[in-house]
Amino acid sequence: MTDRRGFLKAAPLAAALASAPAVHAAQPALRWRLASSFPKALDALHAAAEQVAQQVSAATGGRFQIQVFAANEIVPPFGVLDAVREGTVECGHSASYYYIGKDPTFAFDCAMPFGLNSRQQNAWLVDGGGMALMRELFAGYNIVNFPCGNTGAQMGGWFRREIRSVADLKGLKMRIGGYAGQVVSRLGVVPQQIPGADVYPALEKGAIDAAEWVGPYDDLKLGFYKVAPYYYYPGWAEAGPQLSLYVNRQGFDALPAEYRQILESACAAAHVAMQARYDARNPAAMKKLIEGGAQLRMFPRDILLACQKEAFALYRETAAANPQFRKVFEPWNRFRSEQHLWTRIAENSVDAFVGRHPVE
Amino acid sequence: MTDRRGFLKAAPLAAALASAPAVHAAQPALRWRLASSFPKALDALHAAAEQVAQQVSAATGGRFQIQVFAANEIVPPFGVLDAVREGTVECGHSASYYYIGKDPTFAFDCAMPFGLNSRQQNAWLVDGGGMALMRELFAGYNIVNFPCGNTGAQMGGWFRREIRSVADLKGLKMRIGGYAGQVVSRLGVVPQQIPGADVYPALEKGAIDAAEWVGPYDDLKLGFYKVAPYYYYPGWAEAGPQLSLYVNRQGFDALPAEYRQILESACAAAHVAMQARYDARNPAAMKKLIEGGAQLRMFPRDILLACQKEAFALYRETAAANPQFRKVFEPWNRFRSEQHLWTRIAENSVDAFVGRHPVE
């Protein structure tokens, strides 16, 4: 190898560093707690927080440690935002649409029904003006937010019987949360809030008729296909739900600049990895679900049209009543329309062709 | 704010650090050079290397500096791999399919015609076994590789006249590189290798009939629509072309473990950001192209089918002759088939619905 510059200069310094552990003391030793909204059993979701902790530790020689606590170990799943806001923990990993009760504007940080897919969400945040708007929202909650994972488009849920038209939604008891629950309630669905562990027995007994969960990889674990075999797609309610890392503002500001950058970059790595894990693992899980008896169905077009119409009617009503929401909705909605025009051309057409024409 | 733990502990240490600049000397001061394959004018491509340099500097308090050189400032665009391999520069940013002349296996690290889209490429590398295969390939070239950007699905190129069937490809002189050039040459196209700056005059004079470039954001700058107005999609040759950061093996091994992690995380952040920039900027550029007279056309299905068939025939021939290629192709091809089955269900169906049903 021709070592023209740099490497030989670096090597002795690295060796010197290795033999002088005392220098580590020069950087602040920190030990943070991270509260996750997710149980360890949802391993692809939970792994993002673990990955951030691992990379931050590796990038600081173990001086900045983040200990990850699963849902309910410190606070309940929906308590993460308040815990970070109040400094009960220095940081948290959550889905921002859990907090639409505080302000529906939080949904833009995660998933809006018929909103952005995961790439469009990244585009909006990184280069479409979205991050400034989201930072402003979270600043009001004493939090600095970082994108930290995405599941990609989810499935539409498990149904005990087939859904053939909008009329079939009337009176349907469905476990479906957040904004999507509000959308379908306008079409007669009775949304139910049920913890994950209770969904299976509720479906089995017929206490509910349907349940939205995540996608094949996570859904397989819970066995819904055994009691509600109709597996509908697409998950229009969550076409690209993003997870975020929340950092308490005072905690973030007290970090050395190096640690702030290290934390941000580690979130980006976890952001890529979560989507990659879901994409890599969903196909095999879907195969197992179908072998187990799941009946794949696409939502009829009239249902999709009705849901989209109600979603946007709801957004406009919310925007009229909530200036914070309106300030985000208007530019987001323009961005969304332009994105879908473009996505349809190059990206979707090649995927659609390849999907329809498998190589022999 | 209830500061239950951590922050107050952190703050005095951070303050102490700020008042003791001498501690910085404990970490090795490094100055690396990065050779990019891209000119500054392709700013969305070029920005990834700049972002890596910026984040690495910020994460190390300026102790690890990477100076970015655009194409031809140190080595020509296609000389980056050799420059990193030989240690002329410590690292480089390039598109691996530039090196299929050395080994066609390099195409898997960037783009295979009718291969993976950008999310599928991430899935393959992060969680589908792809990274181990690519690391093995690059190890033979004294390089450690990191994904560092993706453009998303490109466009199919600019044509002086409409292309209605496979017969229209016979004798067509087209600027198209790499593997895609080999694919279309099997259908009678005469692939041309022409530097970017010479493409416009060649199209204008009719020295060539067509040219593949990138997508709306980059294509707009070069004005091809004025001389070859038919703008074909999809860019089947590059459905998710990935860029990579190459690091000289000895240089990487000599880095402190902290710097290795910092470099890896910074690449992930740049990886997200490049795709986001292209996605955010392509729609407005496409609008300007169409206003300028570009005529949008989708490749006829018989052309797509013929190209896909020839692409896979070429892969199988290459695999039969090249054990390195075969070792990657076989698992990649299984992964690809499963991915496209899944992508078609949740992801494509929601995008397709929204694309076809704009909100009034």
PDB file of N, CA and C in Angstrom, chain A residues 1-2 5 7 10 14 17 23 26 30 33 55 61 86-88 90 117-119 127 153 233-234 248 250 254 258 261 265 272 275 279 281 301 308 336 339 344-345 347-349 351 354-355 357, chain B residues 1-2 4-7 10 14 17 23 26 30 33 55 61 86 90 117-119 127 153 233-234 248 250 254 258 261 265 272 275 279 281 301 308 336 339 344 347-349 351 354-355 357:
ATOM      1  N   MET A   1       0.840  -1.208   0.000  1.00  0.00           N
ATOM      2  CA  MET A   1       0.000   0.000   0.000  1.00  0.00           C
ATOM      3  C   MET A   1       0.869   1.250   0.000  1.00  0.00           C
ATOM      4  N   THR A   2       0.504   2.188  -0.818  1.00  0.00           N
ATOM      5  CA  THR A   2       1.217   3.457  -0.850  1.00  0.00           C
ATOM      6  C   THR A   2       0.580   4.380   0.179  1.00  0.00           C
ATOM      7  N   ARG A   5      -0.323   9.815   2.778  1.00  0.00           N
ATOM      8  CA  ARG A   5      -0.523  10.797   3.852  1.00  0.00           C
ATOM      9  C   ARG A   5      -1.529  10.267   4.868  1.00  0.00           C
ATOM     10  N   PHE A   7      -2.199   8.077   7.241  1.00  0.00           N
ATOM     11  CA  PHE A   7      -2.386   6.852   8.021  1.00  0.00           C
ATOM     12  C   PHE A   7      -1.280   6.655   9.040  1.00  0.00           C
ATOM     13  N   ALA A  10      -1.701   8.822  11.868  1.00  0.00           N
ATOM     14  CA  ALA A  10      -2.778   8.456  12.781  1.00  0.00           C
ATOM     15  C   ALA A  10      -2.379   7.306  13.698  1.00  0.00           C
ATOM     16  N   ALA A  14      -3.132   6.773  17.753  1.00  0.00           N
ATOM     17  CA  ALA A  14      -4.133   5.812  18.233  1.00  0.00           C
ATOM     18  C   ALA A  14      -3.499   4.886  19.260  1.00  0.00           C
ATOM     19  N   LEU A  17      -3.100   6.681  22.456  1.00  0.00           N
ATOM     20  CA  LEU A  17      -4.387   6.812  23.120  1.00  0.00           C
ATOM     21  C   LEU A  17      -4.722   5.538  23.884  1.00  0.00           C
ATOM     22  N   VAL A  23      -6.944   9.768  29.596  1.00  0.00           N
ATOM     23  CA  VAL A  23      -7.473  10.867  28.791  1.00  0.00           C
ATOM     24  C   VAL A  23      -8.991  10.806  28.689  1.00  0.00           C
ATOM     25  N   ALA A  26     -11.295  13.263  30.402  1.00  0.00           N
ATOM     26  CA  ALA A  26     -11.430  14.634  29.937  1.00  0.00           C
ATOM     27  C   ALA A  26     -12.826  14.920  29.384  1.00  0.00           C
ATOM     28  N   LEU A  30     -21.463  10.617  31.304  1.00  0.00           N
ATOM     29  CA  LEU A  30     -22.902  10.829  31.472  1.00  0.00           C
ATOM     30  C   LEU A  30     -23.604   9.490  31.476  1.00  0.00           C
ATOM     31  N   ARG A  33     -31.119   8.020  31.047  1.00  0.00           N
ATOM     32  CA  ARG A  33     -32.160   6.993  30.956  1.00  0.00           C
ATOM     33  C   ARG A  33     -33.063   7.314  29.766  1.00  0.00           C
ATOM     34  N   GLN A  55     -24.534   3.035  19.672  1.00  0.00           N
ATOM     35  CA  GLN A  55     -23.655   3.865  18.843  1.00  0.00           C
ATOM     36  C   GLN A  55     -23.127   5.067  19.631  1.00  0.00           C
ATOM     37  N   GLY A  61     -16.404   6.280  23.484  1.00  0.00           N
ATOM     38  CA  GLY A  61     -15.559   5.412  24.308  1.00  0.00           C
ATOM     39  C   GLY A  61     -16.233   5.004  25.605  1.00  0.00           C
ATOM     40  N   GLU A  86     -40.733  16.665  31.482  1.00  0.00           N
ATOM     41  CA  GLU A  86     -40.543  17.021  32.889  1.00  0.00           C
ATOM     42  C   GLU A  86     -39.175  16.610  33.426  1.00  0.00           C
ATOM     43  N   GLY A  87     -38.401  15.904  32.608  1.00  0.00           N
ATOM     44  CA  GLY A  87     -37.073  15.503  33.069  1.00  0.00           C
ATOM     45  C   GLY A  87     -37.056  14.280  33.955  1.00  0.00           C
ATOM     46  N   THR A  88     -38.155  13.544  33.994  1.00  0.00           N
ATOM     47  CA  THR A  88     -38.147  12.267  34.718  1.00  0.00           C
ATOM     48  C   THR A  88     -37.099  11.346  34.095  1.00  0.00           C
ATOM     49  N   GLU A  90     -34.091  11.599  30.710  1.00  0.00           N
ATOM     50  CA  GLU A  90     -33.439  12.563  29.819  1.00  0.00           C
ATOM     51  C   GLU A  90     -33.947  12.440  28.391  1.00  0.00           C
ATOM     52  N   ASN A 117     -45.582   8.764   2.626  1.00  0.00           N
ATOM     53  CA  ASN A 117     -44.904   7.488   2.867  1.00  0.00           C
ATOM     54  C   ASN A 117     -43.557   7.780   3.556  1.00  0.00           C
ATOM     55  N   SER A 118     -42.810   6.732   3.872  1.00  0.00           N
ATOM     56  CA  SER A 118     -41.643   6.957   4.744  1.00  0.00           C
ATOM     57  C   SER A 118     -40.577   7.802   4.055  1.00  0.00           C
ATOM     58  N   ARG A 119     -40.406   7.613   2.753  1.00  0.00           N
ATOM     59  CA  ARG A 119     -39.418   8.446   2.049  1.00  0.00           C
ATOM     60  C   ARG A 119     -39.889   9.894   1.960  1.00  0.00           C
ATOM     61  N   ASP A 127     -35.607  18.254   3.921  1.00  0.00           N
ATOM     62  CA  ASP A 127     -35.394  19.257   2.868  1.00  0.00           C
ATOM     63  C   ASP A 127     -36.688  19.949   2.437  1.00  0.00           C
ATOM     64  N   ALA A 153     -45.135   1.459   5.200  1.00  0.00           N
ATOM     65  CA  ALA A 153     -46.592   1.327   5.153  1.00  0.00           C
ATOM     66  C   ALA A 153     -47.032   0.094   5.932  1.00  0.00           C
ATOM     67  N   TYR A 233     -55.326  -4.580   3.346  1.00  0.00           N
ATOM     68  CA  TYR A 233     -54.299  -3.603   3.012  1.00  0.00           C
ATOM     69  C   TYR A 233     -54.900  -2.613   2.044  1.00  0.00           C
ATOM     70  N   PRO A 234     -54.334  -1.454   1.818  1.00  0.00           N
ATOM     71  CA  PRO A 234     -53.137  -0.944   2.487  1.00  0.00           C
ATOM     72  C   PRO A 234     -53.487  -0.244   3.788  1.00  0.00           C
ATOM     73  N   ASN A 248     -34.921  15.814  26.394  1.00  0.00           N
ATOM     74  CA  ASN A 248     -35.258  16.957  27.249  1.00  0.00           C
ATOM     75  C   ASN A 248     -34.361  18.141  26.877  1.00  0.00           C
ATOM     76  N   GLN A 250     -33.232  20.866  28.424  1.00  0.00           N
ATOM     77  CA  GLN A 250     -32.117  21.241  29.293  1.00  0.00           C
ATOM     78  C   GLN A 250     -31.008  20.193  29.235  1.00  0.00           C
ATOM     79  N   ALA A 254     -27.190  20.947  27.800  1.00  0.00           N
ATOM     80  CA  ALA A 254     -26.036  20.752  28.689  1.00  0.00           C
ATOM     81  C   ALA A 254     -24.994  19.810  28.091  1.00  0.00           C
ATOM     82  N   GLU A 258     -20.006  17.977  20.861  1.00  0.00           N
ATOM     83  CA  GLU A 258     -19.666  16.690  20.242  1.00  0.00           C
ATOM     84  C   GLU A 258     -20.748  15.652  20.527  1.00  0.00           C
ATOM     85  N   GLN A 261     -23.912  16.132  18.452  1.00  0.00           N
ATOM     86  CA  GLN A 261     -23.780  15.627  17.082  1.00  0.00           C
ATOM     87  C   GLN A 261     -23.806  14.105  17.066  1.00  0.00           C
ATOM     88  N   SER A 265     -26.464  11.854  14.884  1.00  0.00           N
ATOM     89  CA  SER A 265     -26.028  10.912  13.846  1.00  0.00           C
ATOM     90  C   SER A 265     -26.463   9.492  14.188  1.00  0.00           C
ATOM     91  N   VAL A 272     -32.511   4.560   9.608  1.00  0.00           N
ATOM     92  CA  VAL A 272     -32.337   3.697   8.430  1.00  0.00           C
ATOM     93  C   VAL A 272     -32.577   2.238   8.802  1.00  0.00           C
ATOM     94  N   GLN A 275     -36.427   0.827   9.399  1.00  0.00           N
ATOM     95  CA  GLN A 275     -37.138   0.604   8.144  1.00  0.00           C
ATOM     96  C   GLN A 275     -36.571  -0.615   7.414  1.00  0.00           C
ATOM     97  N   ASP A 279     -38.624  -3.985   6.385  1.00  0.00           N
ATOM     98  CA  ASP A 279     -38.703  -4.370   4.973  1.00  0.00           C
ATOM     99  C   ASP A 279     -38.115  -5.762   4.751  1.00  0.00           C
ATOM    100  N   ARG A 281     -37.873  -8.207   6.920  1.00  0.00           N
ATOM    101  CA  ARG A 281     -38.529  -9.306   7.644  1.00  0.00           C
ATOM    102  C   ARG A 281     -40.004  -9.492   7.290  1.00  0.00           C
ATOM    103  N   ARG A 301     -62.198   0.216  -3.281  1.00  0.00           N
ATOM    104  CA  ARG A 301     -61.877   1.603  -3.621  1.00  0.00           C
ATOM    105  C   ARG A 301     -62.854   2.579  -2.971  1.00  0.00           C
ATOM    106  N   GLN A 308     -60.368   8.679   2.734  1.00  0.00           N
ATOM    107  CA  GLN A 308     -59.515   9.821   2.379  1.00  0.00           C
ATOM    108  C   GLN A 308     -60.306  11.131   2.469  1.00  0.00           C
ATOM    109  N   ARG A 336     -47.216  17.382   0.187  1.00  0.00           N
ATOM    110  CA  ARG A 336     -47.798  16.069  -0.043  1.00  0.00           C
ATOM    111  C   ARG A 336     -48.298  15.904  -1.478  1.00  0.00           C
ATOM    112  N   GLN A 339     -45.401  15.645  -3.878  1.00  0.00           N
ATOM    113  CA  GLN A 339     -44.677  14.394  -3.697  1.00  0.00           C
ATOM    114  C   GLN A 339     -45.394  13.239  -4.379  1.00  0.00           C
ATOM    115  N   ARG A 344     -45.444   8.876  -8.154  1.00  0.00           N
ATOM    116  CA  ARG A 344     -46.200   8.063  -9.095  1.00  0.00           C
ATOM    117  C   ARG A 344     -45.420   7.799 -10.382  1.00  0.00           C
ATOM    118  N   ILE A 345     -44.570   8.739 -10.756  1.00  0.00           N
ATOM    119  CA  ILE A 345     -43.887   8.608 -12.051  1.00  0.00           C
ATOM    120  C   ILE A 345     -42.770   7.571 -11.979  1.00  0.00           C
ATOM    121  N   GLU A 347     -40.837   6.257  -9.324  1.00  0.00           N
ATOM    122  CA  GLU A 347     -40.691   5.266  -8.268  1.00  0.00           C
ATOM    123  C   GLU A 347     -41.756   4.170  -8.371  1.00  0.00           C
ATOM    124  N   ASN A 348     -43.005   4.608  -8.415  1.00  0.00           N
ATOM    125  CA  ASN A 348     -44.080   3.619  -8.421  1.00  0.00           C
ATOM    126  C   ASN A 348     -44.139   2.817  -9.693  1.00  0.00           C
ATOM    127  N   SER A 349     -43.796   3.439 -10.802  1.00  0.00           N
ATOM    128  CA  SER A 349     -43.988   2.719 -12.059  1.00  0.00           C
ATOM    129  C   SER A 349     -42.985   1.584 -12.185  1.00  0.00           C
ATOM    130  N   ASP A 351     -41.580  -0.013  -9.595  1.00  0.00           N
ATOM    131  CA  ASP A 351     -41.990  -1.024  -8.608  1.00  0.00           C
ATOM    132  C   ASP A 351     -43.205  -1.809  -9.110  1.00  0.00           C
ATOM    133  N   VAL A 354     -42.154  -4.252 -11.929  1.00  0.00           N
ATOM    134  CA  VAL A 354     -41.406  -5.414 -11.428  1.00  0.00           C
ATOM    135  C   VAL A 354     -42.312  -6.309 -10.590  1.00  0.00           C
ATOM    136  N   GLY A 355     -43.192  -5.690  -9.787  1.00  0.00           N
ATOM    137  CA  GLY A 355     -44.109  -6.476  -8.972  1.00  0.00           C
ATOM    138  C   GLY A 355     -45.044  -7.339  -9.807  1.00  0.00           C
ATOM    139  N   HIS A 357     -44.444  -8.404 -12.898  1.00  0.00           N
ATOM    140  CA  HIS A 357     -43.755  -9.265 -13.865  1.00  0.00           C
ATOM    141  C   HIS A 357     -42.576  -9.960 -13.212  1.00  0.00           C
TER     142      HIS A 357
ATOM    143  N   MET B   1     -39.227  22.530  35.778  1.00  0.00           N
ATOM    144  CA  MET B   1     -38.794  21.210  35.319  1.00  0.00           C
ATOM    145  C   MET B   1     -38.296  20.374  36.497  1.00  0.00           C
ATOM    146  N   THR B   2     -38.695  19.173  36.557  1.00  0.00           N
ATOM    147  CA  THR B   2     -38.229  18.270  37.607  1.00  0.00           C
ATOM    148  C   THR B   2     -36.963  17.582  37.115  1.00  0.00           C
ATOM    149  N   ARG B   4     -34.723  15.083  37.796  1.00  0.00           N
ATOM    150  CA  ARG B   4     -34.561  13.985  38.747  1.00  0.00           C
ATOM    151  C   ARG B   4     -33.176  13.355  38.701  1.00  0.00           C
ATOM    152  N   ARG B   5     -32.557  13.395  37.543  1.00  0.00           N
ATOM    153  CA  ARG B   5     -31.204  12.811  37.472  1.00  0.00           C
ATOM    154  C   ARG B   5     -30.516  13.250  36.186  1.00  0.00           C
ATOM    155  N   GLY B   6     -29.232  13.348  36.250  1.00  0.00           N
ATOM    156  CA  GLY B   6     -28.455  13.449  35.002  1.00  0.00           C
ATOM    157  C   GLY B   6     -28.117  14.851  34.572  1.00  0.00           C
ATOM    158  N   PHE B   7     -29.089  15.716  34.443  1.00  0.00           N
ATOM    159  CA  PHE B   7     -28.789  16.999  33.806  1.00  0.00           C
ATOM    160  C   PHE B   7     -27.849  17.844  34.648  1.00  0.00           C
ATOM    161  N   ALA B  10     -24.525  16.649  34.430  1.00  0.00           N
ATOM    162  CA  ALA B  10     -23.863  16.904  33.148  1.00  0.00           C
ATOM    163  C   ALA B  10     -23.370  18.339  33.039  1.00  0.00           C
ATOM    164  N   ALA B  14     -19.770  19.772  31.538  1.00  0.00           N
ATOM    165  CA  ALA B  14     -19.703  20.423  30.232  1.00  0.00           C
ATOM    166  C   ALA B  14     -19.022  21.777  30.377  1.00  0.00           C
ATOM    167  N   LEU B  17     -15.358  21.309  30.706  1.00  0.00           N
ATOM    168  CA  LEU B  17     -14.758  20.968  29.421  1.00  0.00           C
ATOM    169  C   LEU B  17     -14.506  22.237  28.614  1.00  0.00           C
ATOM    170  N   VAL B  23      -7.753  19.471  26.834  1.00  0.00           N
ATOM    171  CA  VAL B  23      -8.134  18.058  26.792  1.00  0.00           C
ATOM    172  C   VAL B  23      -8.319  17.561  25.363  1.00  0.00           C
ATOM    173  N   ALA B  26      -5.892  15.161  23.695  1.00  0.00           N
ATOM    174  CA  ALA B  26      -5.856  13.755  24.046  1.00  0.00           C
ATOM    175  C   ALA B  26      -6.379  12.861  22.924  1.00  0.00           C
ATOM    176  N   LEU B  30      -6.535  14.354  13.185  1.00  0.00           N
ATOM    177  CA  LEU B  30      -6.376  13.712  11.885  1.00  0.00           C
ATOM    178  C   LEU B  30      -6.878  14.649  10.803  1.00  0.00           C
ATOM    179  N   ARG B  33      -8.175  13.225   3.390  1.00  0.00           N
ATOM    180  CA  ARG B  33      -8.679  13.750   2.120  1.00  0.00           C
ATOM    181  C   ARG B  33      -9.723  12.780   1.563  1.00  0.00           C
ATOM    182  N   GLN B  55     -20.233  16.392   9.878  1.00  0.00           N
ATOM    183  CA  GLN B  55     -20.671  15.703  11.099  1.00  0.00           C
ATOM    184  C   GLN B  55     -19.494  15.069  11.844  1.00  0.00           C
ATOM    185  N   GLY B  61     -15.128  17.531  17.872  1.00  0.00           N
ATOM    186  CA  GLY B  61     -14.621  18.850  18.244  1.00  0.00           C
ATOM    187  C   GLY B  61     -13.574  19.382  17.277  1.00  0.00           C
ATOM    188  N   GLU B  86      -5.225   2.382  -3.016  1.00  0.00           N
ATOM    189  CA  GLU B  86      -3.768   2.558  -2.955  1.00  0.00           C
ATOM    190  C   GLU B  86      -3.348   3.552  -1.881  1.00  0.00           C
ATOM    191  N   GLU B  90      -7.388   8.938   1.777  1.00  0.00           N
ATOM    192  CA  GLU B  90      -7.844   8.033   2.834  1.00  0.00           C
ATOM    193  C   GLU B  90      -9.252   7.514   2.562  1.00  0.00           C
ATOM    194  N   ASN B 117     -35.235  -1.322  -5.204  1.00  0.00           N
ATOM    195  CA  ASN B 117     -35.423   0.120  -5.004  1.00  0.00           C
ATOM    196  C   ASN B 117     -34.617   0.546  -3.766  1.00  0.00           C
ATOM    197  N   SER B 118     -34.646   1.829  -3.448  1.00  0.00           N
ATOM    198  CA  SER B 118     -33.694   2.305  -2.432  1.00  0.00           C
ATOM    199  C   SER B 118     -33.992   1.717  -1.054  1.00  0.00           C
ATOM    200  N   ARG B 119     -35.264   1.530  -0.730  1.00  0.00           N
ATOM    201  CA  ARG B 119     -35.571   0.919   0.563  1.00  0.00           C
ATOM    202  C   ARG B 119     -35.181  -0.552   0.585  1.00  0.00           C
ATOM    203  N   ASP B 127     -30.215  -5.837   6.862  1.00  0.00           N
ATOM    204  CA  ASP B 127     -30.842  -6.970   7.539  1.00  0.00           C
ATOM    205  C   ASP B 127     -31.058  -8.172   6.627  1.00  0.00           C
ATOM    206  N   ALA B 153     -35.366   6.119  -7.510  1.00  0.00           N
ATOM    207  CA  ALA B 153     -35.539   5.693  -8.903  1.00  0.00           C
ATOM    208  C   ALA B 153     -35.255   6.868  -9.833  1.00  0.00           C
ATOM    209  N   TYR B 233     -39.748   7.277 -18.602  1.00  0.00           N
ATOM    210  CA  TYR B 233     -39.666   6.669 -17.279  1.00  0.00           C
ATOM    211  C   TYR B 233     -40.254   5.279 -17.382  1.00  0.00           C
ATOM    212  N   PRO B 234     -40.054   4.414 -16.420  1.00  0.00           N
ATOM    213  CA  PRO B 234     -39.160   4.583 -15.275  1.00  0.00           C
ATOM    214  C   PRO B 234     -37.709   4.258 -15.610  1.00  0.00           C
ATOM    215  N   ASN B 248      -9.996   3.560   3.026  1.00  0.00           N
ATOM    216  CA  ASN B 248      -8.822   2.705   2.920  1.00  0.00           C
ATOM    217  C   ASN B 248      -8.702   1.849   4.182  1.00  0.00           C
ATOM    218  N   GLN B 250      -6.249   0.326   5.822  1.00  0.00           N
ATOM    219  CA  GLN B 250      -5.243   0.648   6.838  1.00  0.00           C
ATOM    220  C   GLN B 250      -5.618   1.939   7.570  1.00  0.00           C
ATOM    221  N   ALA B 254      -6.516   2.154  11.615  1.00  0.00           N
ATOM    222  CA  ALA B 254      -5.700   3.002  12.488  1.00  0.00           C
ATOM    223  C   ALA B 254      -6.535   4.015  13.270  1.00  0.00           C
ATOM    224  N   GLU B 258     -13.701   5.105  18.564  1.00  0.00           N
ATOM    225  CA  GLU B 258     -14.704   6.175  18.589  1.00  0.00           C
ATOM    226  C   GLU B 258     -14.860   6.805  17.204  1.00  0.00           C
ATOM    227  N   GLN B 261     -16.778   4.623  14.737  1.00  0.00           N
ATOM    228  CA  GLN B 261     -18.229   4.693  14.930  1.00  0.00           C
ATOM    229  C   GLN B 261     -18.784   6.029  14.438  1.00  0.00           C
ATOM    230  N   SER B 265     -21.723   6.412  11.618  1.00  0.00           N
ATOM    231  CA  SER B 265     -23.006   7.076  11.890  1.00  0.00           C
ATOM    232  C   SER B 265     -23.203   8.285  10.978  1.00  0.00           C
ATOM    233  N   VAL B 272     -29.517   9.117   4.554  1.00  0.00           N
ATOM    234  CA  VAL B 272     -30.907   9.579   4.647  1.00  0.00           C
ATOM    235  C   VAL B 272     -31.080  10.903   3.899  1.00  0.00           C
ATOM    236  N   GLN B 275     -31.211  10.993  -0.226  1.00  0.00           N
ATOM    237  CA  GLN B 275     -32.506  10.539  -0.752  1.00  0.00           C
ATOM    238  C   GLN B 275     -33.585  11.590  -0.495  1.00  0.00           C
ATOM    239  N   ASP B 279     -35.816  13.540  -3.292  1.00  0.00           N
ATOM    240  CA  ASP B 279     -37.274  13.408  -3.251  1.00  0.00           C
ATOM    241  C   ASP B 279     -37.943  14.768  -3.096  1.00  0.00           C
ATOM    242  N   ARG B 281     -36.765  17.713  -3.983  1.00  0.00           N
ATOM    243  CA  ARG B 281     -36.500  18.667  -5.073  1.00  0.00           C
ATOM    244  C   ARG B 281     -36.974  18.206  -6.440  1.00  0.00           C
ATOM    245  N   ARG B 301     -44.603  -1.419 -22.429  1.00  0.00           N
ATOM    246  CA  ARG B 301     -44.406  -2.639 -21.648  1.00  0.00           C
ATOM    247  C   ARG B 301     -43.500  -3.651 -22.358  1.00  0.00           C
ATOM    248  N   GLN B 308     -35.900  -6.378 -19.081  1.00  0.00           N
ATOM    249  CA  GLN B 308     -35.782  -7.193 -17.872  1.00  0.00           C
ATOM    250  C   GLN B 308     -35.280  -8.600 -18.218  1.00  0.00           C
ATOM    251  N   ARG B 336     -34.602 -10.296  -3.646  1.00  0.00           N
ATOM    252  CA  ARG B 336     -35.301  -9.393  -4.563  1.00  0.00           C
ATOM    253  C   ARG B 336     -36.728  -9.874  -4.848  1.00  0.00           C
ATOM    254  N   GLN B 339     -38.909  -9.383  -1.811  1.00  0.00           N
ATOM    255  CA  GLN B 339     -39.146  -7.965  -1.555  1.00  0.00           C
ATOM    256  C   GLN B 339     -40.222  -7.409  -2.475  1.00  0.00           C
ATOM    257  N   ARG B 344     -45.285  -4.740  -3.245  1.00  0.00           N
ATOM    258  CA  ARG B 344     -46.494  -4.583  -4.054  1.00  0.00           C
ATOM    259  C   ARG B 344     -47.752  -4.474  -3.185  1.00  0.00           C
ATOM    260  N   GLU B 347     -47.074  -1.162   0.451  1.00  0.00           N
ATOM    261  CA  GLU B 347     -46.419   0.096   0.102  1.00  0.00           C
ATOM    262  C   GLU B 347     -46.948   0.639  -1.229  1.00  0.00           C
ATOM    263  N   ASN B 348     -46.900  -0.189  -2.242  1.00  0.00           N
ATOM    264  CA  ASN B 348     -47.303   0.293  -3.568  1.00  0.00           C
ATOM    265  C   ASN B 348     -48.781   0.581  -3.659  1.00  0.00           C
ATOM    266  N   SER B 349     -49.592  -0.190  -2.945  1.00  0.00           N
ATOM    267  CA  SER B 349     -51.024  -0.014  -3.143  1.00  0.00           C
ATOM    268  C   SER B 349     -51.494   1.300  -2.543  1.00  0.00           C
ATOM    269  N   ASP B 351     -49.543   4.026  -2.163  1.00  0.00           N
ATOM    270  CA  ASP B 351     -48.990   5.075  -3.024  1.00  0.00           C
ATOM    271  C   ASP B 351     -49.792   5.186  -4.328  1.00  0.00           C
ATOM    272  N   VAL B 354     -53.243   6.843  -3.645  1.00  0.00           N
ATOM    273  CA  VAL B 354     -53.133   8.291  -3.393  1.00  0.00           C
ATOM    274  C   VAL B 354     -52.696   9.012  -4.665  1.00  0.00           C
ATOM    275  N   GLY B 355     -51.774   8.415  -5.407  1.00  0.00           N
ATOM    276  CA  GLY B 355     -51.321   9.042  -6.647  1.00  0.00           C
ATOM    277  C   GLY B 355     -52.450   9.212  -7.650  1.00  0.00           C
ATOM    278  N   HIS B 357     -55.703   9.397  -6.923  1.00  0.00           N
ATOM    279  CA  HIS B 357     -56.871  10.100  -6.372  1.00  0.00           C
ATOM    280  C   HIS B 357     -56.446  11.341  -5.608  1.00  0.00           C
TER     281      HIS B 357
END
